Amino acid sequence: QVQLVESGGGLVQPGGSLRLSCAASGSIFRLVGMAWYRQAPGKERELVATLGTYGVATYADSVKGRFTISRDNAKNTVYLEMTSLKPEDTAVYYCNGPTGVGVRWDWGQGTQVTVSP
């Protein structure tokens, strides 16, 4: 079982930037695609960005052009660079390995991102 530990969240003003990190245990990390998800209060968890093993990235329309997903296989870490943040980006952010029907591993604790003046 892979353990996921997200970090890097915080309070930021609209228009600001944050860089989230997700450290994963286990060597399988480099063999699978990874993704970032988020869950805002009262809403379902949603997919934000994915990154395949060959480096192809996809983004939700709401973050396209503002967020960038990347990974460092040597560090077993996936990142989410967030710029031009908006209040509607406020959520708990999680990483996981997406599958066709769900995710690969148990969810980590997530990292809170709050965008507010």
PDB file of N, CA and C in Angstrom, residues 61-97:
ATOM      1  N   ASP A  61     -11.032  22.242 -16.922  1.00  0.00           N
ATOM      2  CA  ASP A  61     -11.183  23.530 -17.602  1.00  0.00           C
ATOM      3  C   ASP A  61     -11.023  24.699 -16.631  1.00  0.00           C
ATOM      4  N   SER A  62     -11.448  24.512 -15.405  1.00  0.00           N
ATOM      5  CA  SER A  62     -11.425  25.602 -14.429  1.00  0.00           C
ATOM      6  C   SER A  62     -10.012  26.023 -14.030  1.00  0.00           C
ATOM      7  N   VAL A  63      -9.011  25.166 -14.268  1.00  0.00           N
ATOM      8  CA  VAL A  63      -7.647  25.496 -13.850  1.00  0.00           C
ATOM      9  C   VAL A  63      -6.681  25.573 -15.031  1.00  0.00           C
ATOM     10  N   LYS A  64      -7.170  25.264 -16.207  1.00  0.00           N
ATOM     11  CA  LYS A  64      -6.300  25.231 -17.389  1.00  0.00           C
ATOM     12  C   LYS A  64      -5.648  26.597 -17.592  1.00  0.00           C
ATOM     13  N   GLY A  65      -4.335  26.589 -17.819  1.00  0.00           N
ATOM     14  CA  GLY A  65      -3.594  27.825 -18.015  1.00  0.00           C
ATOM     15  C   GLY A  65      -3.114  28.458 -16.726  1.00  0.00           C
ATOM     16  N   ARG A  66      -3.586  27.962 -15.584  1.00  0.00           N
ATOM     17  CA  ARG A  66      -3.179  28.532 -14.292  1.00  0.00           C
ATOM     18  C   ARG A  66      -2.402  27.522 -13.438  1.00  0.00           C
ATOM     19  N   PHE A  67      -2.726  26.241 -13.580  1.00  0.00           N
ATOM     20  CA  PHE A  67      -2.087  25.192 -12.781  1.00  0.00           C
ATOM     21  C   PHE A  67      -1.181  24.357 -13.677  1.00  0.00           C
ATOM     22  N   THR A  68      -0.096  23.847 -13.078  1.00  0.00           N
ATOM     23  CA  THR A  68       0.820  22.963 -13.787  1.00  0.00           C
ATOM     24  C   THR A  68       1.176  21.780 -12.899  1.00  0.00           C
ATOM     25  N   ILE A  69       0.964  20.578 -13.411  1.00  0.00           N
ATOM     26  CA  ILE A  69       1.318  19.363 -12.677  1.00  0.00           C
ATOM     27  C   ILE A  69       2.649  18.849 -13.192  1.00  0.00           C
ATOM     28  N   SER A  70       3.470  18.373 -12.276  1.00  0.00           N
ATOM     29  CA  SER A  70       4.767  17.815 -12.664  1.00  0.00           C
ATOM     30  C   SER A  70       5.141  16.729 -11.664  1.00  0.00           C
ATOM     31  N   ARG A  71       6.194  15.985 -11.959  1.00  0.00           N
ATOM     32  CA  ARG A  71       6.601  14.923 -11.053  1.00  0.00           C
ATOM     33  C   ARG A  71       8.116  14.764 -11.084  1.00  0.00           C
ATOM     34  N   ASP A  72       8.644  14.285  -9.977  1.00  0.00           N
ATOM     35  CA  ASP A  72      10.058  13.958  -9.871  1.00  0.00           C
ATOM     36  C   ASP A  72      10.127  12.502  -9.406  1.00  0.00           C
ATOM     37  N   ASN A  73      10.345  11.588 -10.334  1.00  0.00           N
ATOM     38  CA  ASN A  73      10.330  10.173  -9.985  1.00  0.00           C
ATOM     39  C   ASN A  73      11.456   9.799  -9.036  1.00  0.00           C
ATOM     40  N   ALA A  74      12.568  10.506  -9.111  1.00  0.00           N
ATOM     41  CA  ALA A  74      13.681  10.209  -8.209  1.00  0.00           C
ATOM     42  C   ALA A  74      13.307  10.496  -6.759  1.00  0.00           C
ATOM     43  N   LYS A  75      12.379  11.420  -6.579  1.00  0.00           N
ATOM     44  CA  LYS A  75      11.936  11.797  -5.229  1.00  0.00           C
ATOM     45  C   LYS A  75      10.574  11.229  -4.893  1.00  0.00           C
ATOM     46  N   ASN A  76       9.998  10.447  -5.814  1.00  0.00           N
ATOM     47  CA  ASN A  76       8.647   9.910  -5.587  1.00  0.00           C
ATOM     48  C   ASN A  76       7.667  11.024  -5.214  1.00  0.00           C
ATOM     49  N   THR A  77       7.737  12.122  -5.917  1.00  0.00           N
ATOM     50  CA  THR A  77       6.943  13.302  -5.570  1.00  0.00           C
ATOM     51  C   THR A  77       6.259  13.856  -6.809  1.00  0.00           C
ATOM     52  N   VAL A  78       5.014  14.262  -6.631  1.00  0.00           N
ATOM     53  CA  VAL A  78       4.281  14.961  -7.678  1.00  0.00           C
ATOM     54  C   VAL A  78       3.935  16.352  -7.152  1.00  0.00           C
ATOM     55  N   TYR A  79       3.966  17.331  -8.025  1.00  0.00           N
ATOM     56  CA  TYR A  79       3.768  18.730  -7.646  1.00  0.00           C
ATOM     57  C   TYR A  79       2.560  19.322  -8.375  1.00  0.00           C
ATOM     58  N   LEU A  80       2.017  20.373  -7.796  1.00  0.00           N
ATOM     59  CA  LEU A  80       0.998  21.166  -8.453  1.00  0.00           C
ATOM     60  C   LEU A  80       1.348  22.629  -8.239  1.00  0.00           C
ATOM     61  N   GLU A  81       1.785  23.268  -9.312  1.00  0.00           N
ATOM     62  CA  GLU A  81       2.103  24.688  -9.278  1.00  0.00           C
ATOM     63  C   GLU A  81       0.816  25.438  -9.611  1.00  0.00           C
ATOM     64  N   MET A  82       0.386  26.290  -8.692  1.00  0.00           N
ATOM     65  CA  MET A  82      -0.877  27.012  -8.861  1.00  0.00           C
ATOM     66  C   MET A  82      -0.595  28.508  -8.913  1.00  0.00           C
ATOM     67  N   THR A  83      -1.049  29.161  -9.963  1.00  0.00           N
ATOM     68  CA  THR A  83      -0.884  30.600 -10.113  1.00  0.00           C
ATOM     69  C   THR A  83      -2.232  31.246 -10.353  1.00  0.00           C
ATOM     70  N   SER A  84      -2.266  32.572 -10.262  1.00  0.00           N
ATOM     71  CA  SER A  84      -3.507  33.338 -10.474  1.00  0.00           C
ATOM     72  C   SER A  84      -4.662  32.717  -9.699  1.00  0.00           C
ATOM     73  N   LEU A  85      -4.422  32.444  -8.445  1.00  0.00           N
ATOM     74  CA  LEU A  85      -5.421  31.746  -7.631  1.00  0.00           C
ATOM     75  C   LEU A  85      -6.672  32.603  -7.434  1.00  0.00           C
ATOM     76  N   LYS A  86      -7.807  31.914  -7.387  1.00  0.00           N
ATOM     77  CA  LYS A  86      -9.102  32.550  -7.226  1.00  0.00           C
ATOM     78  C   LYS A  86      -9.775  32.009  -5.961  1.00  0.00           C
ATOM     79  N   PRO A  87     -10.702  32.737  -5.393  1.00  0.00           N
ATOM     80  CA  PRO A  87     -11.408  32.234  -4.206  1.00  0.00           C
ATOM     81  C   PRO A  87     -12.051  30.863  -4.453  1.00  0.00           C
ATOM     82  N   GLU A  88     -12.500  30.624  -5.655  1.00  0.00           N
ATOM     83  CA  GLU A  88     -13.135  29.336  -5.966  1.00  0.00           C
ATOM     84  C   GLU A  88     -12.148  28.170  -6.013  1.00  0.00           C
ATOM     85  N   ASP A  89     -10.854  28.454  -5.912  1.00  0.00           N
ATOM     86  CA  ASP A  89      -9.851  27.391  -5.797  1.00  0.00           C
ATOM     87  C   ASP A  89      -9.717  26.892  -4.360  1.00  0.00           C
ATOM     88  N   THR A  90     -10.374  27.546  -3.435  1.00  0.00           N
ATOM     89  CA  THR A  90     -10.327  27.139  -2.034  1.00  0.00           C
ATOM     90  C   THR A  90     -10.863  25.728  -1.871  1.00  0.00           C
ATOM     91  N   ALA A  91     -10.049  24.856  -1.303  1.00  0.00           N
ATOM     92  CA  ALA A  91     -10.422  23.450  -1.151  1.00  0.00           C
ATOM     93  C   ALA A  91      -9.294  22.722  -0.434  1.00  0.00           C
ATOM     94  N   VAL A  92      -9.571  21.483  -0.056  1.00  0.00           N
ATOM     95  CA  VAL A  92      -8.513  20.580   0.381  1.00  0.00           C
ATOM     96  C   VAL A  92      -8.032  19.836  -0.861  1.00  0.00           C
ATOM     97  N   TYR A  93      -6.730  19.840  -1.068  1.00  0.00           N
ATOM     98  CA  TYR A  93      -6.145  19.232  -2.254  1.00  0.00           C
ATOM     99  C   TYR A  93      -5.493  17.895  -1.891  1.00  0.00           C
ATOM    100  N   TYR A  94      -5.745  16.906  -2.738  1.00  0.00           N
ATOM    101  CA  TYR A  94      -5.240  15.552  -2.539  1.00  0.00           C
ATOM    102  C   TYR A  94      -4.552  15.056  -3.815  1.00  0.00           C
ATOM    103  N   CYS A  95      -3.633  14.119  -3.648  1.00  0.00           N
ATOM    104  CA  CYS A  95      -3.084  13.433  -4.811  1.00  0.00           C
ATOM    105  C   CYS A  95      -3.437  11.959  -4.716  1.00  0.00           C
ATOM    106  N   ASN A  96      -3.391  11.279  -5.847  1.00  0.00           N
ATOM    107  CA  ASN A  96      -3.608   9.849  -5.886  1.00  0.00           C
ATOM    108  C   ASN A  96      -3.285   9.352  -7.288  1.00  0.00           C
ATOM    109  N   GLY A  97      -3.323   8.051  -7.456  1.00  0.00           N
ATOM    110  CA  GLY A  97      -3.115   7.462  -8.758  1.00  0.00           C
ATOM    111  C   GLY A  97      -4.448   7.116  -9.389  1.00  0.00           C
TER     112      GLY A  97
END
